[in-house]
mmCIF file of C-alpha atoms in Angstrom:
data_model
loop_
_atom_site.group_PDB
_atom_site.id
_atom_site.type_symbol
_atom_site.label_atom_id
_atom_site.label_comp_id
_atom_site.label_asym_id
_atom_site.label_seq_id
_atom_site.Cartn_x
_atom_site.Cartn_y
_atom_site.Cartn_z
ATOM 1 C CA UNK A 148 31.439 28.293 -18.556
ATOM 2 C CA UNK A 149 28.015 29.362 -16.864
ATOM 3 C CA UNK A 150 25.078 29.450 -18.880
ATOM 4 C CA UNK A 151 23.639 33.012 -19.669
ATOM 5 C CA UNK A 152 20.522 33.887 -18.333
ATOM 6 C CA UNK A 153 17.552 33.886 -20.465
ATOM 7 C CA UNK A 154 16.015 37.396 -20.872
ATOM 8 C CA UNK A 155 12.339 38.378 -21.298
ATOM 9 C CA UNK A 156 11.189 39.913 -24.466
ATOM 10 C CA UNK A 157 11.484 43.915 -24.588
ATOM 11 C CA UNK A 158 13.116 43.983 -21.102
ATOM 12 C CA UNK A 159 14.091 47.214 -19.892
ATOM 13 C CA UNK A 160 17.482 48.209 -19.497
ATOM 14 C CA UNK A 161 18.281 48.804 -15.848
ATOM 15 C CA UNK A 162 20.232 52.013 -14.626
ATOM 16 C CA UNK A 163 23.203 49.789 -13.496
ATOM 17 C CA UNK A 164 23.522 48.065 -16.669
ATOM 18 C CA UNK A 165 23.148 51.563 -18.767
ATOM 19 C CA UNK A 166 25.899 53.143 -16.606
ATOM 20 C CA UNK A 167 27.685 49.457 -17.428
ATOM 21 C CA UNK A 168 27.238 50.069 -21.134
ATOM 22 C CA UNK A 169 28.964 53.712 -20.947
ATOM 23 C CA UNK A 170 31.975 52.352 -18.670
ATOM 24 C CA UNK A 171 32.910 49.980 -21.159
ATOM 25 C CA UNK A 172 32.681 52.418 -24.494
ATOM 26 C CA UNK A 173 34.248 54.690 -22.800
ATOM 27 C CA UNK A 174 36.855 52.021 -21.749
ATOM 28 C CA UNK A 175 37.257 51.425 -25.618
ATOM 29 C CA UNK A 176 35.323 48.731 -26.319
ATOM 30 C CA UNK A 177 33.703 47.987 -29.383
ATOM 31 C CA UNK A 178 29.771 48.042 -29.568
ATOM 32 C CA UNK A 179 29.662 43.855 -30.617
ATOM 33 C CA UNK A 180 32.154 43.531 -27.238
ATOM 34 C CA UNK A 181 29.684 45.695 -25.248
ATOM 35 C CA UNK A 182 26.674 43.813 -26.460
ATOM 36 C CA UNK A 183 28.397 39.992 -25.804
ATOM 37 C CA UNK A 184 29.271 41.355 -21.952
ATOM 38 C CA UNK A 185 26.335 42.780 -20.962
ATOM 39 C CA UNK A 186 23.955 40.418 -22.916
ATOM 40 C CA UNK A 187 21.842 42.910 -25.375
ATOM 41 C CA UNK A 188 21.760 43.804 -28.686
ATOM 42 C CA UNK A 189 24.491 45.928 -30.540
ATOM 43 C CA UNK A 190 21.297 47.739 -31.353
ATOM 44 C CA UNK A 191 20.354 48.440 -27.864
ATOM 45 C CA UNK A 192 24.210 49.610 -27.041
ATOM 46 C CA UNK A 193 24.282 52.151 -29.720
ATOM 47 C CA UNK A 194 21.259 53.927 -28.562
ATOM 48 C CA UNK A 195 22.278 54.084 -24.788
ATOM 49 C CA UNK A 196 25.516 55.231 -26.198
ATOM 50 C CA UNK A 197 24.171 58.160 -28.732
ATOM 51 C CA UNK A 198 21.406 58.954 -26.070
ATOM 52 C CA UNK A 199 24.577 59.783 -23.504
ATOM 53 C CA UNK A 200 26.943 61.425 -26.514
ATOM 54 C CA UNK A 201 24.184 64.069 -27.076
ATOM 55 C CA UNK A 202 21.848 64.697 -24.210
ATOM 56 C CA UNK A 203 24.492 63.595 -21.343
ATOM 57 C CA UNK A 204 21.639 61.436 -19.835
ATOM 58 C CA UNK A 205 21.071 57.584 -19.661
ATOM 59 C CA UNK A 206 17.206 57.638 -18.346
ATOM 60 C CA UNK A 207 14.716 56.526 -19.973
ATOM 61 C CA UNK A 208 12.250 59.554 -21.455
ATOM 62 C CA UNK A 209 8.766 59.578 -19.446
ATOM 63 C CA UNK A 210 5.899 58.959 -21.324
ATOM 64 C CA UNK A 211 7.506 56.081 -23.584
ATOM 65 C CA UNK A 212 6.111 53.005 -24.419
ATOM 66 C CA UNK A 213 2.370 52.647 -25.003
ATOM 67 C CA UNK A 214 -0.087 54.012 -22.930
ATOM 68 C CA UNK A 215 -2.334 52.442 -20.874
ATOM 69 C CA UNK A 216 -5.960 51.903 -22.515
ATOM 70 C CA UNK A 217 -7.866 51.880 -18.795
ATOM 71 C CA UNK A 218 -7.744 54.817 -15.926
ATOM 72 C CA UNK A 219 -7.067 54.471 -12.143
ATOM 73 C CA UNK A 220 -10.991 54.869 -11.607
ATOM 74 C CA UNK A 221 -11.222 52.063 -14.191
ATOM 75 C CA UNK A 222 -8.747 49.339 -12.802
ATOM 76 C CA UNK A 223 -10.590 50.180 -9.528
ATOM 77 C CA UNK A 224 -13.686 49.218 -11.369
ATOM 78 C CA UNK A 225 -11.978 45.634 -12.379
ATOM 79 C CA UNK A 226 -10.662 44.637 -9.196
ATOM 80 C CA UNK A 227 -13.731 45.718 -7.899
ATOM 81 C CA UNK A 228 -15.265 42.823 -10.298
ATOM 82 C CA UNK A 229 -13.124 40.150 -10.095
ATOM 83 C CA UNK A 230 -13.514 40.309 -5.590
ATOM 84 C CA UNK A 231 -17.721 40.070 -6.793
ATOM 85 C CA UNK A 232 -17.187 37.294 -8.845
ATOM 86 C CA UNK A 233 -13.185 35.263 -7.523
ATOM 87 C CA UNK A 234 -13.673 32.628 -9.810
ATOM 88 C CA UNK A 235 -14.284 34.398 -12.976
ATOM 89 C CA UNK A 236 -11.465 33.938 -15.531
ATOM 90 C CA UNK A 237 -9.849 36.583 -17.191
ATOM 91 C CA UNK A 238 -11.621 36.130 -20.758
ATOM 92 C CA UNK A 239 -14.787 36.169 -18.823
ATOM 93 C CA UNK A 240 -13.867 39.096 -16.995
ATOM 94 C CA UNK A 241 -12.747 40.706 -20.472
ATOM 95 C CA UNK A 242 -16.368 40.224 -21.529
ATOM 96 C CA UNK A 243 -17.912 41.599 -18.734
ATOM 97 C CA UNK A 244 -16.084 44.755 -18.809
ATOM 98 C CA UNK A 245 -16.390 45.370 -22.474
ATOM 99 C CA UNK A 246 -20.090 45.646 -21.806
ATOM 100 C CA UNK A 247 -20.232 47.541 -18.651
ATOM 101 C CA UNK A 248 -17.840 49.992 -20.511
ATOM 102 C CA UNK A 249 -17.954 49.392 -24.028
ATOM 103 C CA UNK A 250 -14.152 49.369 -24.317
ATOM 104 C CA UNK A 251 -12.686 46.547 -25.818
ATOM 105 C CA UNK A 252 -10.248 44.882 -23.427
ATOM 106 C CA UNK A 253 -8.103 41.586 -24.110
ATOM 107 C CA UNK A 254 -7.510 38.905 -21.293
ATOM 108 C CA UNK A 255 -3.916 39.578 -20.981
ATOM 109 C CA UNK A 256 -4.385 42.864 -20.280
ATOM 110 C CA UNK A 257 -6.934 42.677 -17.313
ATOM 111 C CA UNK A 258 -4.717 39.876 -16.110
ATOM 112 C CA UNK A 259 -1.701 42.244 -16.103
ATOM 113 C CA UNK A 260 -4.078 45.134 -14.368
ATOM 114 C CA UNK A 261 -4.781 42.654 -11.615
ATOM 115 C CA UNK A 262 -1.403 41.696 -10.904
ATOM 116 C CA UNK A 263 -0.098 45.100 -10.425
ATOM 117 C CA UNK A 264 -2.945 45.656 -8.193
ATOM 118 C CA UNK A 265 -1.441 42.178 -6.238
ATOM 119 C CA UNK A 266 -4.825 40.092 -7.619
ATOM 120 C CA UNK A 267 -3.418 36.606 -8.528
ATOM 121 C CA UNK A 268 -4.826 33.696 -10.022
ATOM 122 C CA UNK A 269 -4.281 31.014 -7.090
ATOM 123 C CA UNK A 270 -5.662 27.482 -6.395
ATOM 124 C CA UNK A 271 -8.510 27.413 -4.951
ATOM 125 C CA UNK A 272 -8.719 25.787 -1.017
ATOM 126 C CA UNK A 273 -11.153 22.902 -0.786
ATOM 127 C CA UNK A 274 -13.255 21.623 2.115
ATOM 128 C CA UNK A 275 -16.308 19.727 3.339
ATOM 129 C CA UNK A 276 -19.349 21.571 3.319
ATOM 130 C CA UNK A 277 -20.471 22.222 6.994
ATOM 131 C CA UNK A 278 -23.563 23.031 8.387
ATOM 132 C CA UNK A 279 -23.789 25.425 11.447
ATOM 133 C CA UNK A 280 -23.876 22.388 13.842
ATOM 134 C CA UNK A 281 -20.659 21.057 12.433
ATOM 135 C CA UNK A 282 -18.642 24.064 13.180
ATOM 136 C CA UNK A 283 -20.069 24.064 16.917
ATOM 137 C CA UNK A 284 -19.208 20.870 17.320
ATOM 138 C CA UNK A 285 -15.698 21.187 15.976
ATOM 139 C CA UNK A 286 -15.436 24.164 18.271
ATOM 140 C CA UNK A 287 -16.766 22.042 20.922
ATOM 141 C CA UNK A 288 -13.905 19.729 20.686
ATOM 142 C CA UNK A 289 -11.634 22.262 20.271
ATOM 143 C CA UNK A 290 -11.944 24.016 23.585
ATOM 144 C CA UNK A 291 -11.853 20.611 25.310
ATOM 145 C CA UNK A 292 -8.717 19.609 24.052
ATOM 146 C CA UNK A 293 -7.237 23.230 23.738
ATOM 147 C CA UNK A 294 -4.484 22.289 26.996
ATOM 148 C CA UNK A 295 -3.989 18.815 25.671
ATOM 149 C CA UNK A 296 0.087 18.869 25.147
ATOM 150 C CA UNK A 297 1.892 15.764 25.638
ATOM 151 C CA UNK A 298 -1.799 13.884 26.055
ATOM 152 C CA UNK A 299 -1.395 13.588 22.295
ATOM 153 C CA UNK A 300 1.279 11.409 22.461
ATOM 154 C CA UNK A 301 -1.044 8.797 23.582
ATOM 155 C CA UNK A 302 -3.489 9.070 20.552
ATOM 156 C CA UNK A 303 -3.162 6.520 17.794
ATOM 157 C CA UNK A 304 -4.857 8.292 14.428
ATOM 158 C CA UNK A 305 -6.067 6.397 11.374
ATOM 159 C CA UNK A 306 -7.653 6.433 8.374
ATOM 160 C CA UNK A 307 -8.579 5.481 5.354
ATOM 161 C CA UNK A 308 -7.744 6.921 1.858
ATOM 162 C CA UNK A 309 -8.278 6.831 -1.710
ATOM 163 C CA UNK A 310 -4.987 7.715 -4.198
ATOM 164 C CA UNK A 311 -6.483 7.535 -7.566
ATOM 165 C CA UNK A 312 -4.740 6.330 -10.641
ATOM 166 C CA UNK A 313 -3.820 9.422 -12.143
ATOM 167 C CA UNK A 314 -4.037 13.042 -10.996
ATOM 168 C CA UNK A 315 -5.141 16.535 -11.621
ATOM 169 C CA UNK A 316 -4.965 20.104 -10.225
ATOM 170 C CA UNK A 317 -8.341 21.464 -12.050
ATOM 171 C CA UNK A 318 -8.355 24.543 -13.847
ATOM 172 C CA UNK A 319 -10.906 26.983 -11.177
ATOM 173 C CA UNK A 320 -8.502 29.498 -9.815
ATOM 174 C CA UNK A 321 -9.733 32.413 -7.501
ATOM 175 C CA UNK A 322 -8.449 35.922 -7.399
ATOM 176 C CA UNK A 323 -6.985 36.782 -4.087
ATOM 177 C CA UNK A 324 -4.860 38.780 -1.885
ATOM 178 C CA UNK A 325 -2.204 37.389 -0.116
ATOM 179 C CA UNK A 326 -3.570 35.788 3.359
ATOM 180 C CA UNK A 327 -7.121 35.782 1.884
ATOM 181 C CA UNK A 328 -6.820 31.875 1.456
ATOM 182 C CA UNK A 329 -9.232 30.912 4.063
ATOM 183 C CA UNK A 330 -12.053 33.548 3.076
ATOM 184 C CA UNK A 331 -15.224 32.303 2.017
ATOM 185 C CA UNK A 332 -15.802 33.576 -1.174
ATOM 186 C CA UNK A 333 -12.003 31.912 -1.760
ATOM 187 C CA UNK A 334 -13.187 28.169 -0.715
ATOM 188 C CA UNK A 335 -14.658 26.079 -3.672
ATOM 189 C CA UNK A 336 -16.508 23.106 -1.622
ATOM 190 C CA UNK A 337 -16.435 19.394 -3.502
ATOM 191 C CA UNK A 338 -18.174 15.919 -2.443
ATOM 192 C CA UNK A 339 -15.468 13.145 -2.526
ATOM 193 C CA UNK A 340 -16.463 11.257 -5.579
ATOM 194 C CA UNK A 341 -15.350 7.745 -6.742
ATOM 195 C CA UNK A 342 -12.710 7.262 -9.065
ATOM 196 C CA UNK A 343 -10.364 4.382 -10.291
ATOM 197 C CA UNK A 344 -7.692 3.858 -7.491
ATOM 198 C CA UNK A 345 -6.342 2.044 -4.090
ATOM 199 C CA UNK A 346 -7.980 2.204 -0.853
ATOM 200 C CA UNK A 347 -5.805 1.875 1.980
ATOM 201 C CA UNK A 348 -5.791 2.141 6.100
ATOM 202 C CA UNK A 349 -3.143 3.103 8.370
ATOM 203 C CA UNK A 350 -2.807 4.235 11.997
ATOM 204 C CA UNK A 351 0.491 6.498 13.096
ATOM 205 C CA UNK A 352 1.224 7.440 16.916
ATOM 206 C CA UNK A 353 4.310 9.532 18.140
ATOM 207 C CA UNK A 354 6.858 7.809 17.304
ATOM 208 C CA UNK A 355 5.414 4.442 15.320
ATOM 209 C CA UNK A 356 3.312 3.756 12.492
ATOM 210 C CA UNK A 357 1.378 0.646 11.399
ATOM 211 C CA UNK A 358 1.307 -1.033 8.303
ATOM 212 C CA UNK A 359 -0.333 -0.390 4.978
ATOM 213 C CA UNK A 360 -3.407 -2.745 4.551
ATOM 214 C CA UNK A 361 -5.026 -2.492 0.751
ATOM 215 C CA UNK A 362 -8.553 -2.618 1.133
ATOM 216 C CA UNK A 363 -9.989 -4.267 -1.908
ATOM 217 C CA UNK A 364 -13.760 -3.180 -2.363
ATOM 218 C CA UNK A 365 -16.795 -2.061 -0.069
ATOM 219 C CA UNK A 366 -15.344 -1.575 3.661
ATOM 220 C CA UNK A 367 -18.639 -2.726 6.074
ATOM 221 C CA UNK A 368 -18.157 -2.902 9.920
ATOM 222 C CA UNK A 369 -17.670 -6.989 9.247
ATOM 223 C CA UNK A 370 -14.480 -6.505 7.224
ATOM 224 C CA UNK A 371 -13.470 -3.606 9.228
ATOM 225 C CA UNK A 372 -12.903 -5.676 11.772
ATOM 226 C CA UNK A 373 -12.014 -8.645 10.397
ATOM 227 C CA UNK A 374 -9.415 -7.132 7.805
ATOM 228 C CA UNK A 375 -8.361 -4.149 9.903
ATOM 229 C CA UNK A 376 -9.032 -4.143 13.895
ATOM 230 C CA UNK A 377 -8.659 -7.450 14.600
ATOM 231 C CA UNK A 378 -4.950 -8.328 12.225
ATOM 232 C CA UNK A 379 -3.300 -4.724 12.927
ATOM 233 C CA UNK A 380 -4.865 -1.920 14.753
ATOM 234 C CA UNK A 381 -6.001 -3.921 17.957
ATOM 235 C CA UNK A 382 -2.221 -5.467 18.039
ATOM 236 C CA UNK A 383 -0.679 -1.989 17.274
ATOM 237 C CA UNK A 384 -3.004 -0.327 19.948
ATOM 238 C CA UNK A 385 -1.218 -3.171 22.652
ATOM 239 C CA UNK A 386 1.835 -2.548 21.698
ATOM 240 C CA UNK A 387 1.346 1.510 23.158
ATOM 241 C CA UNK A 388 0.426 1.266 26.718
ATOM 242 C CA UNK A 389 -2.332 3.776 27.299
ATOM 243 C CA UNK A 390 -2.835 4.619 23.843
ATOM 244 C CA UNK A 391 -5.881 6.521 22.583
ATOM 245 C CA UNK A 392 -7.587 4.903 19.252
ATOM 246 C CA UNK A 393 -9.048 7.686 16.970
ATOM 247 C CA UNK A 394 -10.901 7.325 13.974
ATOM 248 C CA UNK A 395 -13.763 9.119 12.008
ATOM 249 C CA UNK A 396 -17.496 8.772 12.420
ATOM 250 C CA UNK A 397 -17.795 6.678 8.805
ATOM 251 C CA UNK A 398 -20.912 4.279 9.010
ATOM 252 C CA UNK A 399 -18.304 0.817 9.302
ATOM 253 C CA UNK A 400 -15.964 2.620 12.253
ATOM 254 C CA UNK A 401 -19.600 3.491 14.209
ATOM 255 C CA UNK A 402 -21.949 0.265 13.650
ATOM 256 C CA UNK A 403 -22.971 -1.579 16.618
ATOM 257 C CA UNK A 404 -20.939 -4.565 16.017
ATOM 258 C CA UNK A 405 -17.802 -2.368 15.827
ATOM 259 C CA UNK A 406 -18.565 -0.573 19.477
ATOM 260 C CA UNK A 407 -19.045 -3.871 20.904
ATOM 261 C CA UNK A 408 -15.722 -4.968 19.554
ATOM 262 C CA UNK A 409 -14.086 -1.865 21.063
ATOM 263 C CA UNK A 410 -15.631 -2.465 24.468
ATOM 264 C CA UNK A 411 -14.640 -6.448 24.638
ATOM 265 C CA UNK A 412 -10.712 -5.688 23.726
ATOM 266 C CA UNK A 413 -10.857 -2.399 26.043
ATOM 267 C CA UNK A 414 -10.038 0.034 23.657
ATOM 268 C CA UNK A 415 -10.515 3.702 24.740
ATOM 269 C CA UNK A 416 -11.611 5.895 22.063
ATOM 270 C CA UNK A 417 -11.174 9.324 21.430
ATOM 271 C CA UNK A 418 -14.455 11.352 20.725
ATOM 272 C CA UNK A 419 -14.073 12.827 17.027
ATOM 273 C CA UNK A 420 -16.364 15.589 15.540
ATOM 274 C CA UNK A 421 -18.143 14.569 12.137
ATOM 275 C CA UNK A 422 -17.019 16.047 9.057
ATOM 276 C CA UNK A 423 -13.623 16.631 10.126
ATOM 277 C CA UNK A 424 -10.359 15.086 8.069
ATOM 278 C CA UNK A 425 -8.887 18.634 8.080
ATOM 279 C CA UNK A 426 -7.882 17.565 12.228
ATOM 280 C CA UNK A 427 -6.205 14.798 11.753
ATOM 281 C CA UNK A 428 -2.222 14.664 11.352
ATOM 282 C CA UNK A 429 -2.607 11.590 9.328
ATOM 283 C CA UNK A 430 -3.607 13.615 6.225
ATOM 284 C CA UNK A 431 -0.143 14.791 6.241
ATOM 285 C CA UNK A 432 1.098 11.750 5.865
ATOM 286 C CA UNK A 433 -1.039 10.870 3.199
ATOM 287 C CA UNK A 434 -0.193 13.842 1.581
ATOM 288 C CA UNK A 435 3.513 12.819 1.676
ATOM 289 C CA UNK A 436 2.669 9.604 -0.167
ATOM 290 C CA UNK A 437 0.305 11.251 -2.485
ATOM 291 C CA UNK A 438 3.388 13.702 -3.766
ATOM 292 C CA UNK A 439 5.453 10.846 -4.335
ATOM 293 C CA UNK A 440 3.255 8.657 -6.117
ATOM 294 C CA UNK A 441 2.795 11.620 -8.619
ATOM 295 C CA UNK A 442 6.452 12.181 -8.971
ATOM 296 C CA UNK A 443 6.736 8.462 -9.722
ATOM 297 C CA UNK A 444 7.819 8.446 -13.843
ATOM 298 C CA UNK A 445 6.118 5.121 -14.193
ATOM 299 C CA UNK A 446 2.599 4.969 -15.760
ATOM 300 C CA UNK A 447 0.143 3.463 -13.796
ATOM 301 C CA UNK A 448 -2.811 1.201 -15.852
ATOM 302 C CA UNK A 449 -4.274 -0.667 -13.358
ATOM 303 C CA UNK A 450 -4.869 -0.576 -9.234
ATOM 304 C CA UNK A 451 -2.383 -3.827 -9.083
ATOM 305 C CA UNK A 452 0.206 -1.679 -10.651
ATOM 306 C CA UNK A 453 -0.478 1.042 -8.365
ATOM 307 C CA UNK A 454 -0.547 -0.500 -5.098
ATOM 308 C CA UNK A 455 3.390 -1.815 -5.213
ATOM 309 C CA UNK A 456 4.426 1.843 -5.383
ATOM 310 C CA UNK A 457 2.246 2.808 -3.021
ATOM 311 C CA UNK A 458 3.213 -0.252 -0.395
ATOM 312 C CA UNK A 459 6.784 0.582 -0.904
ATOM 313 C CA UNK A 460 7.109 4.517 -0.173
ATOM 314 C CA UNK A 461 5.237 3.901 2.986
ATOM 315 C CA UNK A 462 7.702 0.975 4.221
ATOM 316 C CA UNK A 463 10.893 2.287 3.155
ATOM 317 C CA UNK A 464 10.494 6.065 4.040
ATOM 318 C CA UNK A 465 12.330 6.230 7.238
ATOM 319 C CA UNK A 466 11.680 9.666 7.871
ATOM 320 C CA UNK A 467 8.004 9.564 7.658
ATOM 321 C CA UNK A 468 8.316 8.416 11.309
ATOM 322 C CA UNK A 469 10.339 11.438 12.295
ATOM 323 C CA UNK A 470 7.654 13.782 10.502
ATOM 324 C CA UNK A 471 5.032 12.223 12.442
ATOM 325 C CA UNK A 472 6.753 13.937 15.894
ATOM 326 C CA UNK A 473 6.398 17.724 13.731
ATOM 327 C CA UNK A 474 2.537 16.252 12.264
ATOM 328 C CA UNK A 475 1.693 15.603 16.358
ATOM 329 C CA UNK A 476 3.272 18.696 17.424
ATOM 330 C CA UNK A 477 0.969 20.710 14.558
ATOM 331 C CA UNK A 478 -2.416 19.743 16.821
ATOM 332 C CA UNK A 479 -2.277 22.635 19.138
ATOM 333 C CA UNK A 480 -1.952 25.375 15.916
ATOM 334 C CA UNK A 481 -4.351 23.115 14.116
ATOM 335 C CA UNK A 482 -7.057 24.040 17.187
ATOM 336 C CA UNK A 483 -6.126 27.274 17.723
ATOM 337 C CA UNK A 484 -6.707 28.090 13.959
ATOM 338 C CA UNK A 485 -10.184 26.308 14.112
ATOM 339 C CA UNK A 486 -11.054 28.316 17.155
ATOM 340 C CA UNK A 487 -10.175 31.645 15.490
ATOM 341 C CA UNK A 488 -12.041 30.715 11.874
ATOM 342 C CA UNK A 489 -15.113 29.844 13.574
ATOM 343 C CA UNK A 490 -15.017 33.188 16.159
ATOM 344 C CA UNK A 491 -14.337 35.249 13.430
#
């Protein structure tokens, strides 16, 4: 037998189910055999029913229910407050309009006058702070690889990443309109911070990925080559004829030591803008390992404990080499949406 469907409280009756409550009284059914097949209260059947007996109507009367405390004029007023301030909450919001109006005004209230005028509380989207010569650059790059197609099958992209042991969504949202995501005043900017967890490095091309190396501590340019370049990327880089190594500008992937290395095993290098994860299809992928880890029941009380489950989505995830091919083929939209945030 399927289960019913929970109702709201104080739902309204719909017109289809009021004209379903007079089919079946009129059909001779009893108000309790009403109620059970249209799921609502005997109560609720009897006054559909006596409303129909003597006014010959089933609508509901205009005017019922209680009335709304604030105007048009003044739910114009509160949107116009929460777009000046998107990360206000709604208590705070509450506060501010009871003294621009002295009218008392709960938070669920100018929550539900923002929703109906389509202002909900979303997530806010994160980034790097950039200064003006970070965006040209990134535009820079941009328009030089803007016709770059099947070139990027050739590019090998790695990186390093943190997955912490527990996690958290925060509790800033901002108040938005749909497709407002990427506005300014939407963005809350954060420094990465340190915090209990795994590093680890991996490298993905078209169709291959490497392996998962832990990377226990400070990473200098000495260990970076010693623990990364010379025991996996290097090999993985020889496997790919004519592939293109790409990595960010951190201080160990840029030292001396590390460009000399590059230049004795021939490794071409692509040319990356600084201050730019956001470009890289490998954040996908460690996005993909990120959701599983938190969907993983087992709690996590060390970095030991949390590095099995993290080695063994990575290695037994077959698909995540299939997703790379759709990650790749993101680049060009990935540009062309950089290009049109920075013009605009």
């Amino acid at each position: 037998m399927p289960r019913r469907r929970k109702r709201a409280r104080f739902e309204q009756l719909t017109e289809f189910e009021r004209g379903r409550i007079i089919g079946l009284r009129e059909a001779g059914l009893s108000y309790r055999a009403v109620a059970s097949r249209v799921q609502r209260n005997s109560s609720t059947v009897m006054r559909v029913w006596k409303q129909w007996t003597d006014e010959c109507r089933t609508t509901r009367k205009s005017g019922s229910g209680p009335r709304n405390v604030t105007s048009a004029r003044d739910d114009r007023h509160l949107v116009r407050m929460a777009r000046t301030d998107r990360t206000a909450s709604s208590r705070q919001l509450a506060a501010l309009w009871s003294i621009a109006t002295g009218v008392s005004l709960c938070a669920s209230s100018i929550r539900r006058r923002l929703l109906q005028c389509g202002l909900r509380a979303r997530t806010p989207l994160y980034r790097i702070p950039l200064t003006h010569d970070h965006r040209r650059l990134r535009l820079q790059w941009a328009n030089q690889h803007r016709d770059w197609r099947a070139d990027w099958q050739h590019v090998v992209f790695s990186d390093e990443s943190r997955f912490n042991l527990w996690y958290h969504d925060g509790r800033i949202r901002v108040r938005r309109y749909a497709g407002e995501r990427h506005l300014p005043e939407c963005i809350i900017e954060r420094h990465s911070g340190r915090t209990p967890g795994v590093m680890v490095w991996g490298a993905i091309a078209y169709h291959r990925r490497s392996q998962l190396l832990r990377i226990v501590g400070n990473l200098n340019s000495n260990r970076y080559i010693r623990e990364v370049l010379q025991p996996e990327a290097v090999p993985f880089l020889q496997s790919l004829p004519g592939a293109v190594f790409q990595q960010d500008n951190a201080r160990p992937h840029t030292a001396r030591i590390v460009k000399s290395f590059f230049a004795a095993q021939q490794v071409q290098l692509l040319p990356w803008p600084a201050c730019s994860p956001d470009m890289s299809p490998i954040e996908h992928v460690w996005d993909v390992i990120g959701r599983r880890l938190a969907r993983d029941p087992r709690p996590v009380a060390s970095a030991d404990e949390l590095w099995f489950p993290l080695d063994s989505p990575l290695r037994r995830y077959p698909p995540l080499r299939q997703k790379a091919v759709v990650y790749f083929a993101m680049i060009p939209v990935i540009q062309s949406s950089l290009v049109w945030n920075i013009d605009s």
